[in-house]
PDB file of C-alpha atoms in Angstrom:
ATOM      1  CA  MET M 228      -2.977 -43.357  23.970  1.00  0.00           C
ATOM      2  CA  ASN M 229      -3.216 -46.985  25.155  1.00  0.00           C
ATOM      3  CA  LYS M 230      -4.396 -49.802  22.923  1.00  0.00           C
ATOM      4  CA  VAL M 231      -7.729 -50.278  24.736  1.00  0.00           C
ATOM      5  CA  LEU M 232      -8.722 -46.638  24.347  1.00  0.00           C
ATOM      6  CA  CYS M 233      -7.630 -46.647  20.716  1.00  0.00           C
ATOM      7  CA  ARG M 234      -9.774 -49.734  20.076  1.00  0.00           C
ATOM      8  CA  ILE M 235     -12.811 -48.082  21.701  1.00  0.00           C
ATOM      9  CA  ILE M 236     -12.409 -44.965  19.568  1.00  0.00           C
ATOM     10  CA  CYS M 237     -12.084 -47.033  16.377  1.00  0.00           C
ATOM     11  CA  LEU M 238     -15.196 -49.047  17.200  1.00  0.00           C
ATOM     12  CA  ALA M 239     -17.122 -45.831  17.893  1.00  0.00           C
ATOM     13  CA  ILE M 240     -16.084 -44.397  14.535  1.00  0.00           C
ATOM     14  CA  ILE M 241     -17.093 -47.591  12.716  1.00  0.00           C
ATOM     15  CA  SER M 242     -20.458 -47.640  14.518  1.00  0.00           C
ATOM     16  CA  ALA M 243     -21.102 -44.010  13.663  1.00  0.00           C
ATOM     17  CA  ILE M 244     -20.352 -44.659   9.998  1.00  0.00           C
ATOM     18  CA  ALA M 245     -22.573 -47.733   9.955  1.00  0.00           C
ATOM     19  CA  PHE M 246     -25.409 -45.884  11.695  1.00  0.00           C
ATOM     20  CA  GLY M 247     -25.092 -43.030   9.239  1.00  0.00           C
ATOM     21  CA  CYS M 248     -25.333 -45.402   6.283  1.00  0.00           C
ATOM     22  CA  ASN M 249     -28.309 -47.257   7.708  1.00  0.00           C
ATOM     23  CA  SER M 250     -30.120 -44.039   8.547  1.00  0.00           C
ATOM     24  CA  GLN M 251     -30.094 -42.809   4.965  1.00  0.00           C
ATOM     25  CA  PRO M 252     -33.657 -42.474   3.655  1.00  0.00           C
ATOM     26  CA  LYS M 253     -34.758 -45.292   1.367  1.00  0.00           C
ATOM     27  CA  ALA M 254     -37.176 -45.002  -1.515  1.00  0.00           C
ATOM     28  CA  TYR M 255     -40.559 -46.652  -1.098  1.00  0.00           C
ATOM     29  CA  VAL M 256     -40.278 -47.755  -4.722  1.00  0.00           C
ATOM     30  CA  PRO M 257     -36.577 -47.896  -5.649  1.00  0.00           C
ATOM     31  CA  ASP M 258     -37.050 -49.528  -9.049  1.00  0.00           C
ATOM     32  CA  PRO M 259     -40.444 -48.872 -10.678  1.00  0.00           C
ATOM     33  CA  GLY M 260     -41.380 -50.755 -13.813  1.00  0.00           C
ATOM     34  CA  VAL M 261     -43.441 -49.542 -16.742  1.00  0.00           C
ATOM     35  CA  VAL M 262     -46.610 -50.607 -18.545  1.00  0.00           C
ATOM     36  CA  SER M 263     -46.043 -51.551 -22.177  1.00  0.00           C
ATOM     37  CA  PHE M 264     -49.148 -49.545 -23.130  1.00  0.00           C
ATOM     38  CA  SER M 265     -47.175 -46.383 -22.352  1.00  0.00           C
ATOM     39  CA  PHE M 266     -44.906 -47.174 -25.308  1.00  0.00           C
ATOM     40  CA  ARG M 267     -47.580 -48.750 -27.519  1.00  0.00           C
ATOM     41  CA  ASN M 268     -46.755 -46.476 -30.471  1.00  0.00           C
ATOM     42  CA  GLN M 269     -43.049 -47.212 -30.268  1.00  0.00           C
ATOM     43  CA  PHE M 270     -43.571 -50.969 -29.763  1.00  0.00           C
ATOM     44  CA  SER M 271     -45.884 -51.129 -32.763  1.00  0.00           C
ATOM     45  CA  GLU M 272     -43.045 -49.837 -34.948  1.00  0.00           C
ATOM     46  CA  ASP M 273     -39.976 -51.591 -33.519  1.00  0.00           C
ATOM     47  CA  VAL M 274     -40.061 -53.891 -30.497  1.00  0.00           C
ATOM     48  CA  PRO M 275     -36.280 -54.414 -30.041  1.00  0.00           C
ATOM     49  CA  ALA M 276     -35.520 -50.693 -30.367  1.00  0.00           C
ATOM     50  CA  THR M 277     -38.266 -49.831 -27.881  1.00  0.00           C
ATOM     51  CA  LEU M 278     -36.908 -52.312 -25.368  1.00  0.00           C
ATOM     52  CA  ASP M 279     -33.498 -50.681 -25.780  1.00  0.00           C
ATOM     53  CA  LEU M 280     -35.064 -47.253 -25.246  1.00  0.00           C
ATOM     54  CA  ILE M 281     -36.800 -48.363 -22.049  1.00  0.00           C
ATOM     55  CA  LYS M 282     -33.660 -49.981 -20.708  1.00  0.00           C
ATOM     56  CA  GLU M 283     -31.702 -46.771 -21.374  1.00  0.00           C
ATOM     57  CA  MET M 284     -34.169 -45.073 -19.027  1.00  0.00           C
ATOM     58  CA  GLY M 285     -33.035 -47.466 -16.290  1.00  0.00           C
ATOM     59  CA  ILE M 286     -36.198 -49.582 -16.462  1.00  0.00           C
ATOM     60  CA  THR M 287     -35.951 -53.361 -16.810  1.00  0.00           C
ATOM     61  CA  ASN M 288     -39.366 -54.528 -15.538  1.00  0.00           C
ATOM     62  CA  ILE M 289     -42.329 -54.338 -17.933  1.00  0.00           C
ATOM     63  CA  GLU M 290     -45.979 -55.236 -17.587  1.00  0.00           C
ATOM     64  CA  PHE M 291     -46.988 -56.312 -21.094  1.00  0.00           C
ATOM     65  CA  SER M 292     -50.582 -56.091 -22.264  1.00  0.00           C
ATOM     66  CA  ASN M 293     -49.773 -56.830 -25.895  1.00  0.00           C
ATOM     67  CA  LEU M 294     -47.319 -59.112 -27.681  1.00  0.00           C
ATOM     68  CA  PHE M 295     -47.007 -56.592 -30.532  1.00  0.00           C
ATOM     69  CA  GLY M 296     -47.124 -59.172 -33.285  1.00  0.00           C
ATOM     70  CA  LEU M 297     -44.604 -61.523 -31.704  1.00  0.00           C
ATOM     71  CA  THR M 298     -45.047 -64.865 -30.024  1.00  0.00           C
ATOM     72  CA  ALA M 299     -44.453 -65.096 -26.306  1.00  0.00           C
ATOM     73  CA  VAL M 300     -41.309 -67.103 -27.054  1.00  0.00           C
ATOM     74  CA  GLU M 301     -39.937 -64.385 -29.361  1.00  0.00           C
ATOM     75  CA  LEU M 302     -40.690 -61.598 -26.895  1.00  0.00           C
ATOM     76  CA  ARG M 303     -39.119 -63.528 -24.024  1.00  0.00           C
ATOM     77  CA  GLN M 304     -35.949 -63.997 -26.067  1.00  0.00           C
ATOM     78  CA  LEU M 305     -35.706 -60.258 -26.695  1.00  0.00           C
ATOM     79  CA  LEU M 306     -36.160 -59.585 -22.990  1.00  0.00           C
ATOM     80  CA  ASP M 307     -33.563 -62.177 -21.973  1.00  0.00           C
ATOM     81  CA  GLU M 308     -31.020 -60.759 -24.418  1.00  0.00           C
ATOM     82  CA  ARG M 309     -31.313 -57.398 -22.635  1.00  0.00           C
ATOM     83  CA  GLY M 310     -31.528 -58.612 -19.056  1.00  0.00           C
ATOM     84  CA  MET M 311     -35.130 -57.378 -18.846  1.00  0.00           C
ATOM     85  CA  ILE M 312     -38.175 -59.077 -17.325  1.00  0.00           C
ATOM     86  CA  CYS M 313     -41.937 -59.263 -17.737  1.00  0.00           C
ATOM     87  CA  THR M 314     -43.571 -59.668 -14.325  1.00  0.00           C
ATOM     88  CA  SER M 315     -47.209 -59.167 -15.335  1.00  0.00           C
ATOM     89  CA  TYR M 316     -49.117 -60.085 -18.470  1.00  0.00           C
ATOM     90  CA  GLY M 317     -52.348 -58.249 -19.291  1.00  0.00           C
ATOM     91  CA  VAL M 318     -55.058 -59.762 -21.465  1.00  0.00           C
ATOM     92  CA  GLY M 319     -58.610 -58.885 -22.461  1.00  0.00           C
ATOM     93  CA  TYR M 320     -61.627 -60.122 -20.505  1.00  0.00           C
ATOM     94  CA  HIS M 321     -62.892 -62.455 -23.216  1.00  0.00           C
ATOM     95  CA  THR M 322     -59.416 -63.880 -23.786  1.00  0.00           C
ATOM     96  CA  LEU M 323     -59.122 -64.616 -20.078  1.00  0.00           C
ATOM     97  CA  VAL M 324     -62.479 -66.375 -19.984  1.00  0.00           C
ATOM     98  CA  ASN M 325     -62.402 -68.214 -23.308  1.00  0.00           C
ATOM     99  CA  ASP M 326     -58.713 -69.021 -23.711  1.00  0.00           C
ATOM    100  CA  THR M 327     -57.440 -69.357 -20.154  1.00  0.00           C
ATOM    101  CA  GLU M 328     -54.985 -72.154 -20.899  1.00  0.00           C
ATOM    102  CA  GLN M 329     -53.255 -70.159 -23.651  1.00  0.00           C
ATOM    103  CA  VAL M 330     -53.065 -67.129 -21.380  1.00  0.00           C
ATOM    104  CA  ILE M 331     -51.401 -69.244 -18.712  1.00  0.00           C
ATOM    105  CA  SER M 332     -48.973 -70.690 -21.250  1.00  0.00           C
ATOM    106  CA  ASP M 333     -47.998 -67.258 -22.586  1.00  0.00           C
ATOM    107  CA  ALA M 334     -47.613 -65.812 -19.098  1.00  0.00           C
ATOM    108  CA  LYS M 335     -45.304 -68.646 -18.088  1.00  0.00           C
ATOM    109  CA  THR M 336     -43.276 -68.296 -21.279  1.00  0.00           C
ATOM    110  CA  LEU M 337     -42.844 -64.571 -20.646  1.00  0.00           C
ATOM    111  CA  GLY M 338     -41.787 -65.279 -17.075  1.00  0.00           C
ATOM    112  CA  ALA M 339     -44.730 -63.335 -15.666  1.00  0.00           C
ATOM    113  CA  LYS M 340     -45.956 -64.065 -12.159  1.00  0.00           C
ATOM    114  CA  TYR M 341     -49.235 -62.204 -12.689  1.00  0.00           C
ATOM    115  CA  VAL M 342     -52.064 -62.267 -15.224  1.00  0.00           C
ATOM    116  CA  ARG M 343     -54.113 -59.065 -15.364  1.00  0.00           C
ATOM    117  CA  VAL M 344     -57.416 -57.874 -16.819  1.00  0.00           C
ATOM    118  CA  ALA M 345     -58.183 -54.134 -16.915  1.00  0.00           C
ATOM    119  CA  TRP M 346     -61.726 -53.870 -18.258  1.00  0.00           C
ATOM    120  CA  ILE M 347     -65.028 -55.623 -17.652  1.00  0.00           C
ATOM    121  CA  PRO M 348     -67.198 -55.352 -20.805  1.00  0.00           C
ATOM    122  CA  HIS M 349     -70.526 -53.677 -20.115  1.00  0.00           C
ATOM    123  CA  GLU M 350     -73.145 -51.557 -21.859  1.00  0.00           C
ATOM    124  CA  GLY M 351     -74.325 -48.299 -20.326  1.00  0.00           C
ATOM    125  CA  GLU M 352     -73.715 -47.904 -16.618  1.00  0.00           C
ATOM    126  CA  PHE M 353     -71.720 -50.647 -14.933  1.00  0.00           C
ATOM    127  CA  SER M 354     -74.290 -52.627 -12.960  1.00  0.00           C
ATOM    128  CA  LEU M 355     -74.586 -55.215 -10.226  1.00  0.00           C
ATOM    129  CA  ASP M 356     -75.285 -57.837 -12.903  1.00  0.00           C
ATOM    130  CA  ASP M 357     -71.998 -56.883 -14.603  1.00  0.00           C
ATOM    131  CA  ALA M 358     -70.194 -57.192 -11.290  1.00  0.00           C
ATOM    132  CA  ARG M 359     -71.777 -60.586 -10.566  1.00  0.00           C
ATOM    133  CA  ARG M 360     -70.748 -61.899 -13.976  1.00  0.00           C
ATOM    134  CA  ALA M 361     -67.195 -60.686 -13.417  1.00  0.00           C
ATOM    135  CA  VAL M 362     -67.058 -62.281  -9.971  1.00  0.00           C
ATOM    136  CA  ASN M 363     -68.026 -65.672 -11.412  1.00  0.00           C
ATOM    137  CA  ASP M 364     -65.639 -65.400 -14.352  1.00  0.00           C
ATOM    138  CA  PHE M 365     -62.747 -64.139 -12.220  1.00  0.00           C
ATOM    139  CA  ASN M 366     -63.180 -66.901  -9.647  1.00  0.00           C
ATOM    140  CA  GLU M 367     -63.199 -69.572 -12.366  1.00  0.00           C
ATOM    141  CA  ALA M 368     -60.263 -68.235 -14.396  1.00  0.00           C
ATOM    142  CA  GLY M 369     -58.391 -67.317 -11.213  1.00  0.00           C
ATOM    143  CA  ARG M 370     -58.741 -70.880  -9.944  1.00  0.00           C
ATOM    144  CA  LYS M 371     -57.089 -72.234 -13.093  1.00  0.00           C
ATOM    145  CA  ILE M 372     -54.352 -69.603 -12.958  1.00  0.00           C
ATOM    146  CA  ALA M 373     -53.640 -70.222  -9.275  1.00  0.00           C
ATOM    147  CA  LYS M 374     -53.387 -73.952  -9.937  1.00  0.00           C
ATOM    148  CA  GLU M 375     -50.436 -73.164 -12.219  1.00  0.00           C
ATOM    149  CA  GLY M 376     -48.667 -71.118  -9.553  1.00  0.00           C
ATOM    150  CA  LEU M 377     -49.592 -67.695 -10.939  1.00  0.00           C
ATOM    151  CA  TYR M 378     -51.755 -64.854  -9.619  1.00  0.00           C
ATOM    152  CA  PHE M 379     -54.740 -63.281 -11.342  1.00  0.00           C
ATOM    153  CA  CYS M 380     -55.337 -59.544 -10.793  1.00  0.00           C
ATOM    154  CA  TYR M 381     -58.211 -57.301 -11.789  1.00  0.00           C
ATOM    155  CA  HIS M 382     -57.240 -53.699 -12.510  1.00  0.00           C
ATOM    156  CA  ASN M 383     -59.912 -51.153 -11.555  1.00  0.00           C
ATOM    157  CA  HIS M 384     -61.033 -48.648 -14.188  1.00  0.00           C
ATOM    158  CA  GLY M 385     -63.288 -46.207 -12.372  1.00  0.00           C
ATOM    159  CA  TYR M 386     -66.790 -47.406 -13.220  1.00  0.00           C
ATOM    160  CA  GLU M 387     -66.726 -49.945 -10.348  1.00  0.00           C
ATOM    161  CA  PHE M 388     -66.931 -47.224  -7.715  1.00  0.00           C
ATOM    162  CA  ARG M 389     -70.652 -46.605  -8.200  1.00  0.00           C
ATOM    163  CA  SER M 390     -72.528 -46.920  -4.917  1.00  0.00           C
ATOM    164  CA  HIS M 391     -73.873 -50.319  -3.934  1.00  0.00           C
ATOM    165  CA  GLY M 392     -75.309 -51.139  -0.507  1.00  0.00           C
ATOM    166  CA  ASP M 393     -73.031 -49.731   2.181  1.00  0.00           C
ATOM    167  CA  GLY M 394     -70.130 -49.448  -0.241  1.00  0.00           C
ATOM    168  CA  THR M 395     -69.453 -49.654  -3.954  1.00  0.00           C
ATOM    169  CA  LEU M 396     -69.537 -52.231  -6.714  1.00  0.00           C
ATOM    170  CA  PHE M 397     -65.772 -52.460  -6.338  1.00  0.00           C
ATOM    171  CA  ASP M 398     -66.316 -53.527  -2.729  1.00  0.00           C
ATOM    172  CA  TYR M 399     -68.808 -56.095  -3.998  1.00  0.00           C
ATOM    173  CA  ILE M 400     -66.233 -57.540  -6.417  1.00  0.00           C
ATOM    174  CA  VAL M 401     -63.519 -57.721  -3.771  1.00  0.00           C
ATOM    175  CA  GLN M 402     -65.774 -59.231  -1.143  1.00  0.00           C
ATOM    176  CA  ASN M 403     -67.310 -61.844  -3.440  1.00  0.00           C
ATOM    177  CA  THR M 404     -64.197 -63.101  -5.199  1.00  0.00           C
ATOM    178  CA  ASN M 405     -62.122 -65.859  -3.648  1.00  0.00           C
ATOM    179  CA  PRO M 406     -58.906 -64.336  -2.224  1.00  0.00           C
ATOM    180  CA  GLU M 407     -57.068 -67.526  -3.118  1.00  0.00           C
ATOM    181  CA  TYR M 408     -57.861 -66.985  -6.788  1.00  0.00           C
ATOM    182  CA  VAL M 409     -58.415 -63.256  -7.306  1.00  0.00           C
ATOM    183  CA  SER M 410     -56.169 -60.320  -6.424  1.00  0.00           C
ATOM    184  CA  PHE M 411     -56.161 -56.706  -7.592  1.00  0.00           C
ATOM    185  CA  GLU M 412     -54.014 -54.107  -9.307  1.00  0.00           C
ATOM    186  CA  LEU M 413     -54.726 -50.587  -8.060  1.00  0.00           C
ATOM    187  CA  ASP M 414     -54.678 -47.979 -10.821  1.00  0.00           C
ATOM    188  CA  LEU M 415     -54.315 -44.622  -9.100  1.00  0.00           C
ATOM    189  CA  LEU M 416     -55.810 -42.410 -11.807  1.00  0.00           C
ATOM    190  CA  TRP M 417     -58.821 -44.703 -12.126  1.00  0.00           C
ATOM    191  CA  THR M 418     -59.272 -44.606  -8.372  1.00  0.00           C
ATOM    192  CA  VAL M 419     -59.065 -40.835  -7.948  1.00  0.00           C
ATOM    193  CA  HIS M 420     -61.069 -40.031 -11.116  1.00  0.00           C
ATOM    194  CA  PRO M 421     -64.366 -41.464  -9.769  1.00  0.00           C
ATOM    195  CA  GLY M 422     -63.720 -39.908  -6.362  1.00  0.00           C
ATOM    196  CA  ALA M 423     -62.398 -42.894  -4.412  1.00  0.00           C
ATOM    197  CA  ASP M 424     -59.516 -42.701  -1.929  1.00  0.00           C
ATOM    198  CA  PRO M 425     -56.582 -44.996  -2.807  1.00  0.00           C
ATOM    199  CA  VAL M 426     -55.132 -44.836   0.701  1.00  0.00           C
ATOM    200  CA  GLU M 427     -58.445 -45.908   2.199  1.00  0.00           C
ATOM    201  CA  LEU M 428     -58.705 -48.778  -0.286  1.00  0.00           C
ATOM    202  CA  LEU M 429     -55.203 -49.981   0.539  1.00  0.00           C
ATOM    203  CA  GLN M 430     -55.981 -49.872   4.238  1.00  0.00           C
ATOM    204  CA  THR M 431     -59.317 -51.648   3.779  1.00  0.00           C
ATOM    205  CA  TYR M 432     -58.006 -54.455   1.570  1.00  0.00           C
ATOM    206  CA  PRO M 433     -54.265 -54.745   2.323  1.00  0.00           C
ATOM    207  CA  ASP M 434     -54.105 -58.438   1.484  1.00  0.00           C
ATOM    208  CA  ARG M 435     -55.926 -58.201  -1.859  1.00  0.00           C
ATOM    209  CA  PHE M 436     -53.743 -55.719  -3.754  1.00  0.00           C
ATOM    210  CA  ARG M 437     -50.591 -57.109  -5.393  1.00  0.00           C
ATOM    211  CA  LEU M 438     -49.822 -54.634  -8.201  1.00  0.00           C
ATOM    212  CA  MET M 439     -50.101 -50.880  -8.729  1.00  0.00           C
ATOM    213  CA  HIS M 440     -50.278 -48.549 -11.726  1.00  0.00           C
ATOM    214  CA  LEU M 441     -48.517 -45.273 -10.942  1.00  0.00           C
ATOM    215  CA  LYS M 442     -50.622 -42.762 -12.823  1.00  0.00           C
ATOM    216  CA  ASP M 443     -51.694 -39.190 -12.062  1.00  0.00           C
ATOM    217  CA  LEU M 444     -54.790 -37.108 -12.858  1.00  0.00           C
ATOM    218  CA  ARG M 445     -54.590 -33.453 -13.828  1.00  0.00           C
ATOM    219  CA  ARG M 446     -55.531 -31.049 -11.042  1.00  0.00           C
ATOM    220  CA  GLY M 447     -58.970 -29.517 -11.317  1.00  0.00           C
ATOM    221  CA  VAL M 448     -60.437 -32.426 -13.285  1.00  0.00           C
ATOM    222  CA  VAL M 449     -63.745 -33.591 -11.846  1.00  0.00           C
ATOM    223  CA  GLY M 450     -64.206 -37.226 -12.759  1.00  0.00           C
ATOM    224  CA  ASP M 451     -67.145 -39.593 -13.069  1.00  0.00           C
ATOM    225  CA  PHE M 452     -67.916 -43.299 -13.398  1.00  0.00           C
ATOM    226  CA  SER M 453     -67.379 -43.529 -17.151  1.00  0.00           C
ATOM    227  CA  GLY M 454     -63.966 -45.172 -17.007  1.00  0.00           C
ATOM    228  CA  GLY M 455     -62.705 -42.644 -19.553  1.00  0.00           C
ATOM    229  CA  THR M 456     -61.033 -39.241 -19.634  1.00  0.00           C
ATOM    230  CA  PRO M 457     -59.096 -37.274 -22.297  1.00  0.00           C
ATOM    231  CA  ARG M 458     -55.456 -38.305 -22.429  1.00  0.00           C
ATOM    232  CA  GLU M 459     -54.303 -34.772 -21.652  1.00  0.00           C
ATOM    233  CA  ASN M 460     -55.666 -35.388 -18.147  1.00  0.00           C
ATOM    234  CA  ASP M 461     -52.957 -38.017 -17.653  1.00  0.00           C
ATOM    235  CA  VAL M 462     -50.055 -35.957 -16.265  1.00  0.00           C
ATOM    236  CA  ILE M 463     -46.480 -36.415 -15.055  1.00  0.00           C
ATOM    237  CA  LEU M 464     -46.447 -38.160 -11.684  1.00  0.00           C
ATOM    238  CA  GLY M 465     -46.480 -35.740  -8.762  1.00  0.00           C
ATOM    239  CA  THR M 466     -48.043 -32.861 -10.693  1.00  0.00           C
ATOM    240  CA  GLY M 467     -51.669 -33.961 -10.378  1.00  0.00           C
ATOM    241  CA  GLN M 468     -54.227 -34.963  -7.775  1.00  0.00           C
ATOM    242  CA  VAL M 469     -52.653 -38.162  -6.412  1.00  0.00           C
ATOM    243  CA  ASP M 470     -50.909 -37.882  -3.026  1.00  0.00           C
ATOM    244  CA  PHE M 471     -48.078 -40.261  -3.881  1.00  0.00           C
ATOM    245  CA  PRO M 472     -46.194 -40.076  -0.559  1.00  0.00           C
ATOM    246  CA  ALA M 473     -49.354 -41.068   1.323  1.00  0.00           C
ATOM    247  CA  VAL M 474     -50.239 -43.778  -1.190  1.00  0.00           C
ATOM    248  CA  LEU M 475     -46.786 -45.355  -1.247  1.00  0.00           C
ATOM    249  CA  LYS M 476     -46.568 -45.272   2.532  1.00  0.00           C
ATOM    250  CA  ALA M 477     -49.902 -47.087   2.801  1.00  0.00           C
ATOM    251  CA  ALA M 478     -48.890 -49.535   0.075  1.00  0.00           C
ATOM    252  CA  ARG M 479     -45.940 -50.770   2.124  1.00  0.00           C
ATOM    253  CA  LYS M 480     -48.414 -52.453   4.486  1.00  0.00           C
ATOM    254  CA  THR M 481     -50.087 -54.391   1.667  1.00  0.00           C
ATOM    255  CA  ASN M 482     -49.173 -57.349  -0.558  1.00  0.00           C
ATOM    256  CA  ILE M 483     -48.187 -55.113  -3.472  1.00  0.00           C
ATOM    257  CA  GLU M 484     -45.058 -56.492  -5.132  1.00  0.00           C
ATOM    258  CA  TYR M 485     -44.661 -54.492  -8.344  1.00  0.00           C
ATOM    259  CA  TYR M 486     -45.267 -50.876  -9.289  1.00  0.00           C
ATOM    260  CA  TYR M 487     -45.582 -49.788 -12.923  1.00  0.00           C
ATOM    261  CA  ILE M 488     -45.478 -46.270 -14.353  1.00  0.00           C
ATOM    262  CA  GLU M 489     -48.223 -45.695 -16.900  1.00  0.00           C
ATOM    263  CA  ASP M 490     -48.338 -42.640 -19.162  1.00  0.00           C
ATOM    264  CA  GLU M 491     -50.768 -42.363 -22.074  1.00  0.00           C
ATOM    265  CA  SER M 492     -49.459 -39.066 -23.484  1.00  0.00           C
ATOM    266  CA  PRO M 493     -47.657 -38.685 -26.825  1.00  0.00           C
ATOM    267  CA  ASP M 494     -44.677 -37.264 -24.903  1.00  0.00           C
ATOM    268  CA  VAL M 495     -44.008 -40.503 -23.072  1.00  0.00           C
ATOM    269  CA  ILE M 496     -40.298 -40.613 -23.979  1.00  0.00           C
ATOM    270  CA  GLU M 497     -39.666 -37.305 -22.236  1.00  0.00           C
ATOM    271  CA  ARG M 498     -42.160 -37.811 -19.397  1.00  0.00           C
ATOM    272  CA  VAL M 499     -41.504 -41.329 -18.124  1.00  0.00           C
ATOM    273  CA  PRO M 500     -37.937 -40.554 -16.902  1.00  0.00           C
ATOM    274  CA  VAL M 501     -39.277 -37.500 -15.043  1.00  0.00           C
ATOM    275  CA  SER M 502     -42.031 -39.551 -13.423  1.00  0.00           C
ATOM    276  CA  ARG M 503     -39.556 -42.289 -12.548  1.00  0.00           C
ATOM    277  CA  GLU M 504     -37.188 -39.838 -10.893  1.00  0.00           C
ATOM    278  CA  TYR M 505     -40.072 -38.382  -8.883  1.00  0.00           C
ATOM    279  CA  ILE M 506     -41.279 -41.774  -7.625  1.00  0.00           C
ATOM    280  CA  MET M 507     -37.759 -42.804  -6.649  1.00  0.00           C
ATOM    281  CA  SER M 508     -37.353 -39.538  -4.698  1.00  0.00           C
ATOM    282  CA  ILE M 509     -40.183 -40.419  -2.294  1.00  0.00           C
ATOM    283  CA  THR M 510     -38.453 -41.879   0.724  1.00  0.00           C
ATOM    284  CA  LYS M 511     -39.369 -43.528   4.006  1.00  0.00           C
TER     285      LYS M 511
END
């Protein structure tokens, strides 16, 4: 066999190997994070040990919505010691509005890129007046947060999907907040529970969503606009009503940067690794 032919054969083999490697399916979400609320009971007892537990599961990215009795500086040190990160920091509505500067300071200390609120206070049914108030407050707080190089996100909770005009109150909030100051975190359970379609939302507002809560709703549950459901209706990802392959495929065409597993059950230690494995098995 002459040298030219041998070289051609070698190049063909190398190309075939390279093509085979590149053609391997890739996960839509190869490294999902977790919401600290999932491990609220464990964190309330021992923060360092809970961080160790989460890291043993292969998870290093946490969205914190509580400092669990520590300062932001102390929590950041514990994260740094373990090579873990906080990418999103959740606070209450009134804290966001009344103590915006401290929220920004804590978020920066934690290393978070995002500040998140997950509930708009309201009495009775969530109304247009509630939505208008939130729009004004979100635009103002979001402006301050954006000025510091961070993003503000509102996390839907189900009650916003009441009808309004040609759409819903959620549409009203999205359409009346300044996209430079206000983004959104899509919680899948709290989208499906009131009967909304997460894929449709992602396709309608691809530039507005930046975070996602990976959460599933038990099959057969008929939801409402209450923003609440028994915790047993929160099930292992992939066993409920959410069509995760369709959702994650649609999410790739949006601005979503981080995905967090959320599980409110008492069996979180056993369930989160199963949910994580499922999410990482969904490939392009």
